[in-house]
């Protein structure tokens, strides 16, 4: 897995760095730390210094004897396997565009970005960068909201078209945060009940076999926005936005933005 | 390269077999850890790709068994429930790589290529 963590200078980014470190270490992911400076030359040094500081903080988080980001020391038991990378990058320009471009260049599997709790998926002083990244990225995006403890993962899936990748990414998040899982299965008004029940049963069996015991709720697509605004105040909202997903097929991008804004929790958009 | 794949999700083995055989590797896939371990005892593999959480035996036990039987064999761990404890144990017990699900084929291909390079370097 390759994680791109795009950070600004605010405390929420520093806090989220620790979540990224945990995810990285749990999964042996390659990590890129990205800072974006505005076009003004006076900002260049600031972004460089920020990313260097985050790099040091990240390295300080890991134990050099048991982390894949360090050479395993003789006697530690390791036998010279692959060592994972932490790389730092600073780009100039529009933050959202630069983050998306870097993710594309790096072939990132996940973009992680933090945001303020005060505004809707925004970077303080830089507008709604996380929202734009979440909406427009080609890969999965994790938006970590400031001061939100993740006790529960609420996950919206199509009953008809659930990708293996989504199921697996959700398992990783539930494990990472030691959270409960609630699965919201989206249905169209003309869906056949029997087919839905079959899929639900399959989902319950899939997770039960992995010692994850989800609550499952059926929600009509037309009620999704209301449901999200009522339910998503705790934890992490995960939505599958793959090309074949209902959300991607029936929701224009401005509606996706609205859905995100209606939500108070951290968000994982699966692609 | 001779590769053994062990995952109790049949779809994982099937997907890897279809793709990696096209790359010229010889694959044997297993969903049962005990059967896989028997095979590992019979035959030397260059690479073992194993899931970590399975019913009868976990991937760490497979890793230990492989390290004991064939030290040169590179073990690639895959997991859908990556915890720090398992990640650290895999590292200290000598896993060559650790890949979290969902993975892309290019990740597995990359790990196999690096394993091949490492085996070649050890020979020289």
Coordinates of N, CA, C and O in Angstrom, one line a residue, chain A residues 93-262:
Chain A
X93 N 1.8 25.5 -5.8 CA 0.6 25.8 -6.6 C -0.7 25.6 -5.8 O -0.7 25.6 -4.6
X94 N -1.8 25.3 -6.6 CA -3.1 25.1 -6.0 C -3.0 23.8 -5.2 O -2.8 22.7 -5.7
X95 N -3.3 23.9 -3.8 CA -3.1 22.7 -3.0 C -3.9 21.4 -3.5 O -3.3 20.4 -3.6
X96 N -5.2 21.6 -3.8 CA -6.0 20.4 -4.2 C -5.4 19.8 -5.5 O -5.2 18.6 -5.5
X97 N -5.1 20.6 -6.4 CA -4.6 20.1 -7.7 C -3.3 19.4 -7.5 O -3.0 18.4 -8.1
X98 N -2.4 20.0 -6.7 CA -1.1 19.5 -6.5 C -1.2 18.1 -5.8 O -0.4 17.2 -6.1
X99 N -2.1 18.0 -4.8 CA -2.2 16.8 -4.1 C -2.7 15.7 -5.0 O -2.2 14.6 -5.0
X100 N -3.7 16.0 -5.9 CA -4.2 15.0 -6.8 C -3.1 14.6 -7.8 O -3.0 13.4 -8.2
X101 N -2.4 15.6 -8.2 CA -1.3 15.3 -9.2 C -0.2 14.4 -8.6 O 0.2 13.4 -9.2
X102 N 0.1 14.7 -7.4 CA 1.2 13.9 -6.7 C 0.6 12.4 -6.5 O 1.4 11.5 -6.6
X103 N -0.6 12.3 -6.1 CA -1.2 11.0 -5.9 C -1.2 10.2 -7.2 O -0.9 9.0 -7.1
X104 N -1.5 10.9 -8.3 CA -1.4 10.2 -9.6 C 0.0 9.8 -9.9 O 0.2 8.6 -10.3
X105 N 0.9 10.7 -9.7 CA 2.3 10.3 -10.0 C 2.9 9.2 -9.2 O 3.6 8.3 -9.7
X106 N 2.5 9.2 -7.9 CA 3.0 8.2 -7.0 C 2.2 6.9 -7.1 O 2.5 5.9 -6.4
X107 N 1.1 6.9 -7.8 CA 0.1 5.8 -7.9 C -0.3 5.4 -6.4 O -0.3 4.2 -6.1
X108 N -0.7 6.4 -5.7 CA -1.1 6.2 -4.3 C -2.4 5.4 -4.2 O -3.2 5.5 -5.1
X109 N -2.4 4.5 -3.2 CA -3.7 3.8 -3.0 C -4.6 4.5 -2.1 O -5.8 4.3 -2.1
X110 N -4.1 5.4 -1.2 CA -4.9 6.1 -0.3 C -4.3 7.5 -0.1 O -3.1 7.6 0.2
X111 N -5.1 8.5 -0.2 CA -4.7 9.9 0.2 C -5.3 10.1 1.6 O -6.5 9.9 1.8
X112 N -4.4 10.5 2.5 CA -4.9 10.9 3.9 C -4.7 12.4 4.0 O -3.7 12.9 3.7
X113 N -5.8 13.0 4.5 CA -5.7 14.4 4.7 C -6.6 14.8 5.9 O -7.6 14.2 6.1
X114 N -6.1 15.7 6.7 CA -6.8 16.1 7.9 C -7.5 17.4 7.7 O -7.2 18.2 6.7
X115 N -8.5 17.7 8.5 CA -9.2 19.0 8.4 C -9.7 19.5 9.7 O -9.8 18.7 10.7
X116 N -10.0 20.7 9.7 CA -10.5 21.4 10.9 C -11.9 20.9 11.3 O -12.6 20.5 10.4
X117 N -12.2 21.0 12.5 CA -13.5 20.6 13.0 C -14.5 21.8 12.8 O -15.7 21.7 12.9
X118 N -13.9 23.0 12.7 CA -14.7 24.2 12.7 C -15.4 24.4 11.3 O -16.5 24.9 11.3
X119 N -14.8 24.1 10.2 CA -15.3 24.3 8.9 C -15.6 23.0 8.2 O -15.1 22.0 8.6
X120 N -16.3 23.1 7.1 CA -16.7 21.9 6.4 C -15.5 21.4 5.5 O -15.2 21.9 4.5
X121 N -14.8 20.4 6.0 CA -13.8 19.7 5.2 C -12.8 20.8 4.6 O -12.6 20.7 3.4
X122 N -12.4 21.7 5.4 CA -11.5 22.8 4.9 C -10.2 22.7 5.6 O -10.0 22.2 6.7
X123 N -9.2 23.3 5.0 CA -7.9 23.6 5.6 C -8.0 25.1 6.0 O -8.4 25.9 5.2
X124 N -7.7 25.4 7.3 CA -7.8 26.7 7.7 C -7.0 27.7 6.9 O -5.8 27.4 6.7
X125 N -7.6 28.7 6.4 CA -6.9 29.6 5.6 C -6.6 29.2 4.1 O -6.0 30.0 3.4
X126 N -7.1 28.0 3.7 CA -6.8 27.6 2.4 C -8.0 27.0 1.7 O -7.9 26.4 0.6
X127 N -9.2 27.2 2.3 CA -10.4 26.7 1.6 C -10.6 25.2 1.7 O -9.9 24.5 2.5
X128 N -11.6 24.7 1.0 CA -12.0 23.3 1.2 C -11.2 22.3 0.4 O -11.6 21.6 -0.5
X129 N -9.9 22.3 0.7 CA -8.9 21.4 0.0 C -9.3 20.0 0.2 O -9.4 19.2 -0.7
X130 N -9.5 19.5 1.5 CA -9.9 18.1 1.7 C -11.1 17.7 0.9 O -11.2 16.6 0.4
X131 N -12.1 18.6 0.9 CA -13.4 18.2 0.2 C -13.1 18.0 -1.3 O -13.6 17.1 -1.9
X132 N -12.3 18.9 -1.9 CA -12.0 18.8 -3.4 C -11.2 17.5 -3.6 O -11.4 16.8 -4.6
X133 N -10.2 17.2 -2.7 CA -9.4 16.0 -2.9 C -10.3 14.8 -2.8 O -10.2 13.9 -3.6
X134 N -11.2 14.8 -1.8 CA -12.1 13.6 -1.6 C -13.0 13.4 -2.8 O -13.2 12.3 -3.3
X135 N -13.5 14.5 -3.4 CA -14.4 14.5 -4.5 C -13.7 14.0 -5.8 O -14.3 13.2 -6.5
X136 N -12.5 14.5 -6.0 CA -11.9 14.3 -7.3 C -10.8 13.3 -7.5 O -10.4 13.0 -8.6
X137 N -10.4 12.7 -6.4 CA -9.3 11.7 -6.4 C -9.7 10.5 -7.2 O -10.9 10.1 -7.2
X138 N -8.7 9.9 -7.8 CA -9.0 8.6 -8.5 C -8.8 7.4 -7.5 O -9.3 6.3 -7.8
X139 N -8.1 7.6 -6.4 CA -7.9 6.6 -5.4 C -8.8 6.8 -4.2 O -9.5 7.8 -4.1
X140 N -8.7 5.9 -3.2 CA -9.4 6.1 -2.0 C -8.9 7.3 -1.2 O -7.7 7.6 -1.3
X141 N -9.7 8.0 -0.4 CA -9.3 9.1 0.3 C -9.9 9.0 1.8 O -11.0 8.7 2.0
X142 N -9.0 9.3 2.7 CA -9.4 9.3 4.1 C -9.2 10.7 4.6 O -8.1 11.3 4.6
X143 N -10.4 11.3 5.0 CA -10.3 12.7 5.5 C -10.5 12.6 7.1 O -11.6 12.1 7.5
X144 N -9.5 13.0 7.8 CA -9.5 12.8 9.3 C -9.9 14.1 9.9 O -9.2 15.1 9.8
X145 N -11.1 14.1 10.6 CA -11.5 15.3 11.2 C -10.9 15.5 12.6 O -10.7 14.6 13.3
X146 N -10.6 16.8 12.8 CA -9.9 17.1 14.1 C -10.8 16.7 15.3 O -12.0 16.8 15.3
X147 N -10.1 16.1 16.3 CA -10.8 15.8 17.6 C -11.9 14.8 17.4 O -12.8 14.8 18.3
X148 N -12.0 14.0 16.4 CA -13.1 13.0 16.3 C -12.5 11.6 16.6 O -11.7 11.1 15.9
X149 N -12.9 11.1 17.8 CA -12.5 9.7 18.1 C -13.3 8.8 17.3 O -14.5 8.9 17.2
X150 N -12.6 7.8 16.7 CA -13.4 6.9 15.8 C -13.7 5.6 16.6 O -12.9 4.7 16.8
X151 N -15.0 5.5 17.1 CA -15.4 4.4 17.8 C -16.2 3.4 16.9 O -16.4 2.3 17.2
X152 N -16.8 4.0 15.8 CA -17.6 3.2 15.0 C -17.3 3.6 13.5 O -17.1 4.8 13.2
X153 N -17.3 2.6 12.7 CA -17.2 2.8 11.2 C -18.6 2.6 10.6 O -19.1 1.5 10.8
X154 N -19.1 3.6 10.0 CA -20.4 3.5 9.4 C -20.1 3.4 7.9 O -19.6 4.3 7.3
X155 N -20.6 2.3 7.3 CA -20.1 2.0 5.9 C -21.3 1.9 5.0 O -22.2 1.1 5.2
X156 N -21.3 2.7 3.9 CA -22.4 2.7 2.9 C -22.0 1.8 1.7 O -21.0 2.2 1.0
X157 N -22.7 0.7 1.5 CA -22.4 -0.1 0.4 C -23.6 -0.3 -0.5 O -24.7 -0.3 0.0
X158 N -23.4 -0.6 -1.8 CA -24.5 -1.0 -2.6 C -24.7 -2.5 -2.4 O -23.7 -3.2 -2.3
X159 N -25.9 -3.0 -2.2 CA -26.1 -4.4 -2.0 C -25.7 -5.2 -3.3 O -25.4 -6.3 -3.3
X160 N -25.8 -4.5 -4.4 CA -25.7 -5.2 -5.7 C -24.3 -5.3 -6.2 O -24.0 -6.2 -7.0
X161 N -23.5 -4.5 -5.7 CA -22.2 -4.3 -6.3 C -21.1 -3.9 -5.3 O -20.7 -2.8 -5.2
X162 N -20.7 -4.9 -4.5 CA -19.7 -4.6 -3.5 C -18.4 -5.1 -3.9 O -18.2 -6.3 -4.2
X163 N -17.4 -4.3 -3.9 CA -16.1 -4.7 -4.4 C -15.3 -5.4 -3.2 O -15.5 -5.0 -2.1
X164 N -14.5 -6.4 -3.6 CA -13.7 -7.0 -2.6 C -12.8 -6.0 -1.9 O -12.5 -6.0 -0.7
X165 N -12.3 -5.0 -2.7 CA -11.4 -4.0 -2.2 C -12.0 -3.2 -1.1 O -11.4 -2.9 -0.1
X166 N -13.3 -2.9 -1.3 CA -14.1 -2.1 -0.3 C -14.2 -2.9 1.0 O -13.9 -2.4 2.1
X167 N -14.5 -4.2 0.9 CA -14.7 -5.0 2.1 C -13.4 -5.1 2.9 O -13.3 -5.0 4.1
X168 N -12.3 -5.2 2.1 CA -11.0 -5.3 2.8 C -10.5 -4.0 3.4 O -10.0 -4.0 4.5
X169 N -10.7 -2.9 2.7 CA -10.3 -1.6 3.3 C -11.1 -1.3 4.6 O -10.6 -0.8 5.5
X170 N -12.4 -1.7 4.6 CA -13.2 -1.5 5.8 C -12.7 -2.3 6.9 O -12.6 -1.9 8.1
X171 N -12.3 -3.6 6.6 CA -11.7 -4.4 7.7 C -10.5 -3.8 8.3 O -10.3 -3.8 9.5
X172 N -9.6 -3.2 7.4 CA -8.4 -2.6 7.9 C -8.8 -1.4 8.8 O -8.1 -1.2 9.9
X173 N -9.8 -0.6 8.5 CA -10.1 0.5 9.3 C -10.7 0.1 10.6 O -10.4 0.7 11.7
X174 N -11.6 -0.9 10.6 CA -12.2 -1.4 11.8 C -11.1 -1.9 12.8 O -11.1 -1.7 14.0
X175 N -10.1 -2.6 12.2 CA -9.0 -3.2 13.0 C -8.1 -2.0 13.5 O -7.8 -2.0 14.7
X176 N -7.8 -1.1 12.6 CA -6.9 0.0 13.0 C -7.5 0.8 14.2 O -6.8 1.1 15.2
X177 N -8.8 1.1 14.1 CA -9.4 2.0 15.1 C -10.1 1.2 16.2 O -10.7 1.8 17.1
X178 N -10.0 -0.1 16.1 CA -10.7 -1.0 17.1 C -12.1 -0.6 17.3 O -12.7 -0.4 18.4
X179 N -12.8 -0.3 16.1 CA -14.1 0.3 16.1 C -15.2 -0.8 15.8 O -14.9 -1.9 15.3
X180 N -16.4 -0.4 16.2 CA -17.6 -1.2 15.8 C -17.9 -0.9 14.3 O -17.5 0.1 13.8
X181 N -18.6 -1.9 13.7 CA -18.9 -1.7 12.3 C -20.4 -1.7 12.1 O -21.1 -2.6 12.6
X182 N -20.9 -0.6 11.4 CA -22.3 -0.7 11.0 C -22.3 -0.5 9.5 O -21.7 0.4 8.9
X183 N -23.0 -1.5 8.8 CA -23.1 -1.4 7.4 C -24.4 -0.9 7.0 O -25.5 -1.4 7.4
X184 N -24.4 0.2 6.2 CA -25.7 0.7 5.6 C -25.7 0.2 4.2 O -24.9 0.5 3.4
X185 N -26.8 -0.6 3.9 CA -26.9 -1.1 2.5 C -27.9 -0.2 1.8 O -29.0 0.0 2.2
X186 N -27.4 0.3 0.7 CA -28.2 1.3 -0.1 C -29.1 0.5 -1.1 O -28.7 -0.4 -1.7
X187 N -30.4 0.9 -1.2 CA -31.2 0.2 -2.1 C -32.1 1.2 -2.9 O -32.5 2.2 -2.4
X188 N -32.3 0.8 -4.2 CA -33.2 1.6 -5.0 C -34.6 1.1 -4.7 O -34.8 0.0 -4.2
X189 N -35.6 1.9 -5.1 CA -37.0 1.6 -4.7 C -37.5 0.3 -5.5 O -38.3 -0.4 -5.0
X190 N -36.9 0.0 -6.6 CA -37.3 -1.2 -7.4 C -36.5 -2.5 -7.1 O -36.6 -3.4 -7.8
X191 N -35.7 -2.4 -6.0 CA -34.9 -3.6 -5.7 C -35.8 -4.7 -5.2 O -36.7 -4.5 -4.5
X192 N -35.3 -6.0 -5.5 CA -36.1 -7.1 -5.1 C -35.6 -7.6 -3.7 O -34.4 -7.7 -3.5
X193 N -36.6 -7.7 -2.8 CA -36.3 -8.0 -1.4 C -35.4 -9.2 -1.2 O -34.4 -9.2 -0.5
X194 N -35.8 -10.3 -2.0 CA -35.1 -11.5 -1.8 C -33.6 -11.4 -2.1 O -32.7 -12.0 -1.5
X195 N -33.3 -10.7 -3.2 CA -31.9 -10.5 -3.7 C -31.2 -9.7 -2.6 O -30.0 -10.0 -2.3
X196 N -31.8 -8.7 -2.0 CA -31.1 -7.9 -1.0 C -30.8 -8.8 0.2 O -29.7 -8.7 0.8
X197 N -31.8 -9.6 0.6 CA -31.6 -10.4 1.8 C -30.4 -11.4 1.6 O -29.7 -11.6 2.5
X198 N -30.4 -11.9 0.4 CA -29.3 -12.9 0.1 C -27.9 -12.2 0.3 O -27.0 -12.7 0.8
X199 N -27.9 -11.0 -0.3 CA -26.6 -10.2 -0.2 C -26.2 -9.9 1.3 O -25.1 -9.9 1.7
X200 N -27.3 -9.5 2.0 CA -27.0 -9.1 3.4 C -26.5 -10.3 4.2 O -25.6 -10.2 5.0
X201 N -27.1 -11.4 3.9 CA -26.7 -12.7 4.6 C -25.2 -13.0 4.3 O -24.4 -13.3 5.1
X202 N -24.9 -12.8 3.0 CA -23.5 -13.0 2.6 C -22.5 -12.0 3.3 O -21.5 -12.5 3.7
X203 N -22.9 -10.8 3.4 CA -22.1 -9.8 4.1 C -21.9 -10.1 5.5 O -20.7 -10.1 6.1
X204 N -23.0 -10.6 6.2 CA -22.8 -10.9 7.6 C -21.9 -12.1 7.8 O -21.0 -12.1 8.6
X205 N -22.1 -13.1 6.9 CA -21.2 -14.3 6.9 C -19.7 -13.9 6.7 O -18.8 -14.4 7.3
X206 N -19.5 -13.0 5.7 CA -18.2 -12.6 5.3 C -17.4 -12.0 6.5 O -16.3 -12.4 6.9
X207 N -18.1 -11.1 7.2 CA -17.4 -10.4 8.3 C -17.4 -11.3 9.6 O -16.4 -11.3 10.4
X208 N -18.5 -12.1 9.8 CA -18.5 -12.9 11.0 C -17.3 -13.9 11.0 O -16.7 -14.2 12.0
X209 N -17.0 -14.4 9.8 CA -15.9 -15.4 9.6 C -14.6 -14.7 10.0 O -13.6 -15.4 10.2
X210 N -14.6 -13.4 10.0 CA -13.4 -12.6 10.3 C -13.5 -12.0 11.7 O -12.8 -11.0 12.0
X211 N -14.4 -12.5 12.5 CA -14.6 -12.0 13.9 C -14.9 -10.5 13.9 O -14.6 -9.8 14.9
X212 N -15.6 -10.1 12.9 CA -16.2 -8.7 12.9 C -17.7 -8.9 12.8 O -18.2 -9.6 12.0
X213 N -18.4 -8.3 13.8 CA -19.9 -8.6 13.8 C -20.6 -7.3 13.6 O -20.9 -6.5 14.5
X214 N -20.9 -7.0 12.3 CA -21.5 -5.7 12.0 C -23.0 -5.6 12.3 O -23.7 -6.6 12.3
X215 N -23.5 -4.4 12.6 CA -24.9 -4.1 12.5 C -25.2 -3.8 11.1 O -24.4 -3.1 10.4
X216 N -26.4 -4.2 10.6 CA -26.7 -3.9 9.2 C -28.0 -3.1 9.1 O -29.0 -3.5 9.8
X217 N -28.0 -2.1 8.3 CA -29.3 -1.3 8.2 C -29.5 -1.1 6.7 O -28.6 -0.8 5.9
X218 N -30.8 -1.2 6.3 CA -31.1 -0.9 4.9 C -31.6 0.5 4.8 O -32.5 0.9 5.6
X219 N -31.1 1.3 3.8 CA -31.5 2.6 3.7 C -31.8 2.9 2.2 O -31.0 2.5 1.3
X220 N -33.0 3.5 1.9 CA -33.3 3.9 0.5 C -32.4 5.0 0.1 O -32.1 5.9 0.9
X221 N -32.0 4.9 -1.2 CA -31.0 5.9 -1.7 C -31.6 7.3 -1.5 O -30.8 8.2 -1.2
X222 N -32.9 7.4 -1.7 CA -33.5 8.8 -1.6 C -33.4 9.3 -0.2 O -33.5 10.5 0.0
X223 N -33.2 8.5 0.8 CA -33.1 8.9 2.2 C -31.7 9.1 2.7 O -31.5 9.3 3.9
X224 N -30.7 8.8 1.8 CA -29.3 8.7 2.3 C -28.8 10.0 2.9 O -28.2 10.0 4.0
X225 N -29.1 11.1 2.3 CA -28.6 12.4 2.8 C -29.1 12.7 4.2 O -28.3 13.0 5.1
X226 N -30.4 12.4 4.4 CA -31.0 12.7 5.8 C -30.4 11.7 6.7 O -30.0 12.1 7.9
X227 N -30.2 10.4 6.3 CA -29.7 9.4 7.2 C -28.3 9.8 7.6 O -27.9 9.7 8.8
X228 N -27.5 10.2 6.7 CA -26.1 10.6 7.0 C -26.0 11.7 8.0 O -25.3 11.7 9.0
X229 N -26.9 12.7 7.8 CA -26.8 13.9 8.7 C -27.3 13.5 10.1 O -26.8 14.1 11.1
X230 N -28.1 12.5 10.2 CA -28.6 12.1 11.5 C -27.6 11.1 12.2 O -27.5 11.2 13.4
X231 N -27.0 10.3 11.4 CA -26.2 9.2 12.0 C -24.7 9.4 12.1 O -24.1 8.7 12.9
X232 N -24.2 10.2 11.3 CA -22.8 10.2 11.1 C -22.0 11.2 12.0 O -21.0 11.8 11.6
X233 N -22.5 11.3 13.2 CA -21.8 12.2 14.1 C -20.6 11.5 14.9 O -19.8 12.1 15.6
X234 N -20.6 10.2 14.9 CA -19.6 9.5 15.5 C -18.7 8.8 14.5 O -19.1 8.3 13.5
X235 N -17.4 8.9 14.7 CA -16.5 8.0 14.0 C -16.2 8.3 12.6 O -15.9 9.4 12.2
X236 N -16.3 7.2 11.8 CA -15.8 7.3 10.4 C -16.9 6.8 9.5 O -17.5 5.8 9.7
X237 N -17.2 7.7 8.5 CA -18.2 7.3 7.5 C -17.4 6.8 6.3 O -16.6 7.5 5.7
X238 N -17.7 5.5 5.9 CA -17.0 5.0 4.7 C -18.0 4.8 3.6 O -19.1 4.3 3.8
X239 N -17.7 5.3 2.4 CA -18.6 5.2 1.3 C -17.9 4.7 0.1 O -16.8 5.2 -0.3
X240 N -18.5 3.7 -0.6 CA -17.9 3.2 -1.8 C -18.3 4.0 -3.0 O -19.5 4.2 -3.3
X241 N -17.3 4.6 -3.6 CA -17.5 5.5 -4.7 C -16.8 5.0 -6.0 O -16.4 5.8 -6.9
X242 N -16.8 3.7 -6.1 CA -16.2 3.1 -7.3 C -17.0 3.4 -8.6 O -18.2 3.8 -8.4
X243 N -16.5 3.1 -9.7 CA -17.2 3.5 -11.0 C -18.5 2.8 -11.1 O -19.4 3.4 -11.7
X244 N -18.7 1.6 -10.5 CA -19.9 0.9 -10.6 C -20.9 1.2 -9.5 O -21.9 0.6 -9.4
X245 N -20.5 2.0 -8.5 CA -21.3 2.2 -7.3 C -22.5 3.0 -7.6 O -22.5 3.8 -8.5
X246 N -23.6 2.8 -6.8 CA -24.8 3.6 -7.0 C -24.5 5.1 -6.8 O -24.9 5.9 -7.6
X247 N -23.7 5.3 -5.8 CA -23.4 6.8 -5.5 C -22.7 7.4 -6.7 O -23.1 8.6 -7.0
X248 N -21.8 6.7 -7.3 CA -21.1 7.3 -8.4 C -22.0 7.5 -9.6 O -21.9 8.4 -10.4
X249 N -22.9 6.5 -9.8 CA -23.8 6.5 -11.0 C -24.9 7.5 -10.9 O -25.2 8.2 -11.8
X250 N -25.5 7.6 -9.7 CA -26.7 8.5 -9.6 C -26.4 9.9 -9.0 O -27.3 10.7 -9.1
X251 N -25.2 10.0 -8.4 CA -25.0 11.3 -7.7 C -24.0 12.2 -8.5 O -22.9 11.7 -8.8
X252 N -24.4 13.4 -8.9 CA -23.4 14.3 -9.5 C -22.4 14.7 -8.5 O -22.7 14.6 -7.3
X253 N -21.3 15.2 -8.9 CA -20.2 15.5 -7.9 C -20.7 16.6 -6.9 O -20.2 16.6 -5.7
X254 N -21.6 17.5 -7.3 CA -22.0 18.5 -6.3 C -22.8 17.9 -5.2 O -22.9 18.3 -4.1
X255 N -23.5 16.8 -5.6 CA -24.3 16.1 -4.6 C -23.4 15.3 -3.6 O -23.7 15.2 -2.4
X256 N -22.3 14.8 -4.1 CA -21.3 14.1 -3.3 C -20.8 15.1 -2.3 O -20.6 14.9 -1.1
X257 N -20.5 16.3 -2.8 CA -20.0 17.4 -1.9 C -21.0 17.7 -0.8 O -20.7 17.9 0.4
X258 N -22.3 17.7 -1.2 CA -23.3 18.0 -0.2 C -23.4 16.9 0.9 O -23.6 17.1 2.0
X259 N -23.3 15.6 0.4 CA -23.3 14.5 1.3 C -22.2 14.6 2.3 O -22.4 14.3 3.5
X260 N -21.0 15.0 1.8 CA -19.9 15.1 2.7 C -20.1 16.2 3.7 O -19.8 16.1 4.9
X261 N -20.7 17.3 3.3 CA -20.9 18.4 4.2 C -22.0 18.1 5.2 O -21.9 18.7 6.3
X262 N -22.9 17.2 4.9 CA -23.9 16.9 5.8 C -23.4 16.0 6.9 O -24.1 15.7 7.9

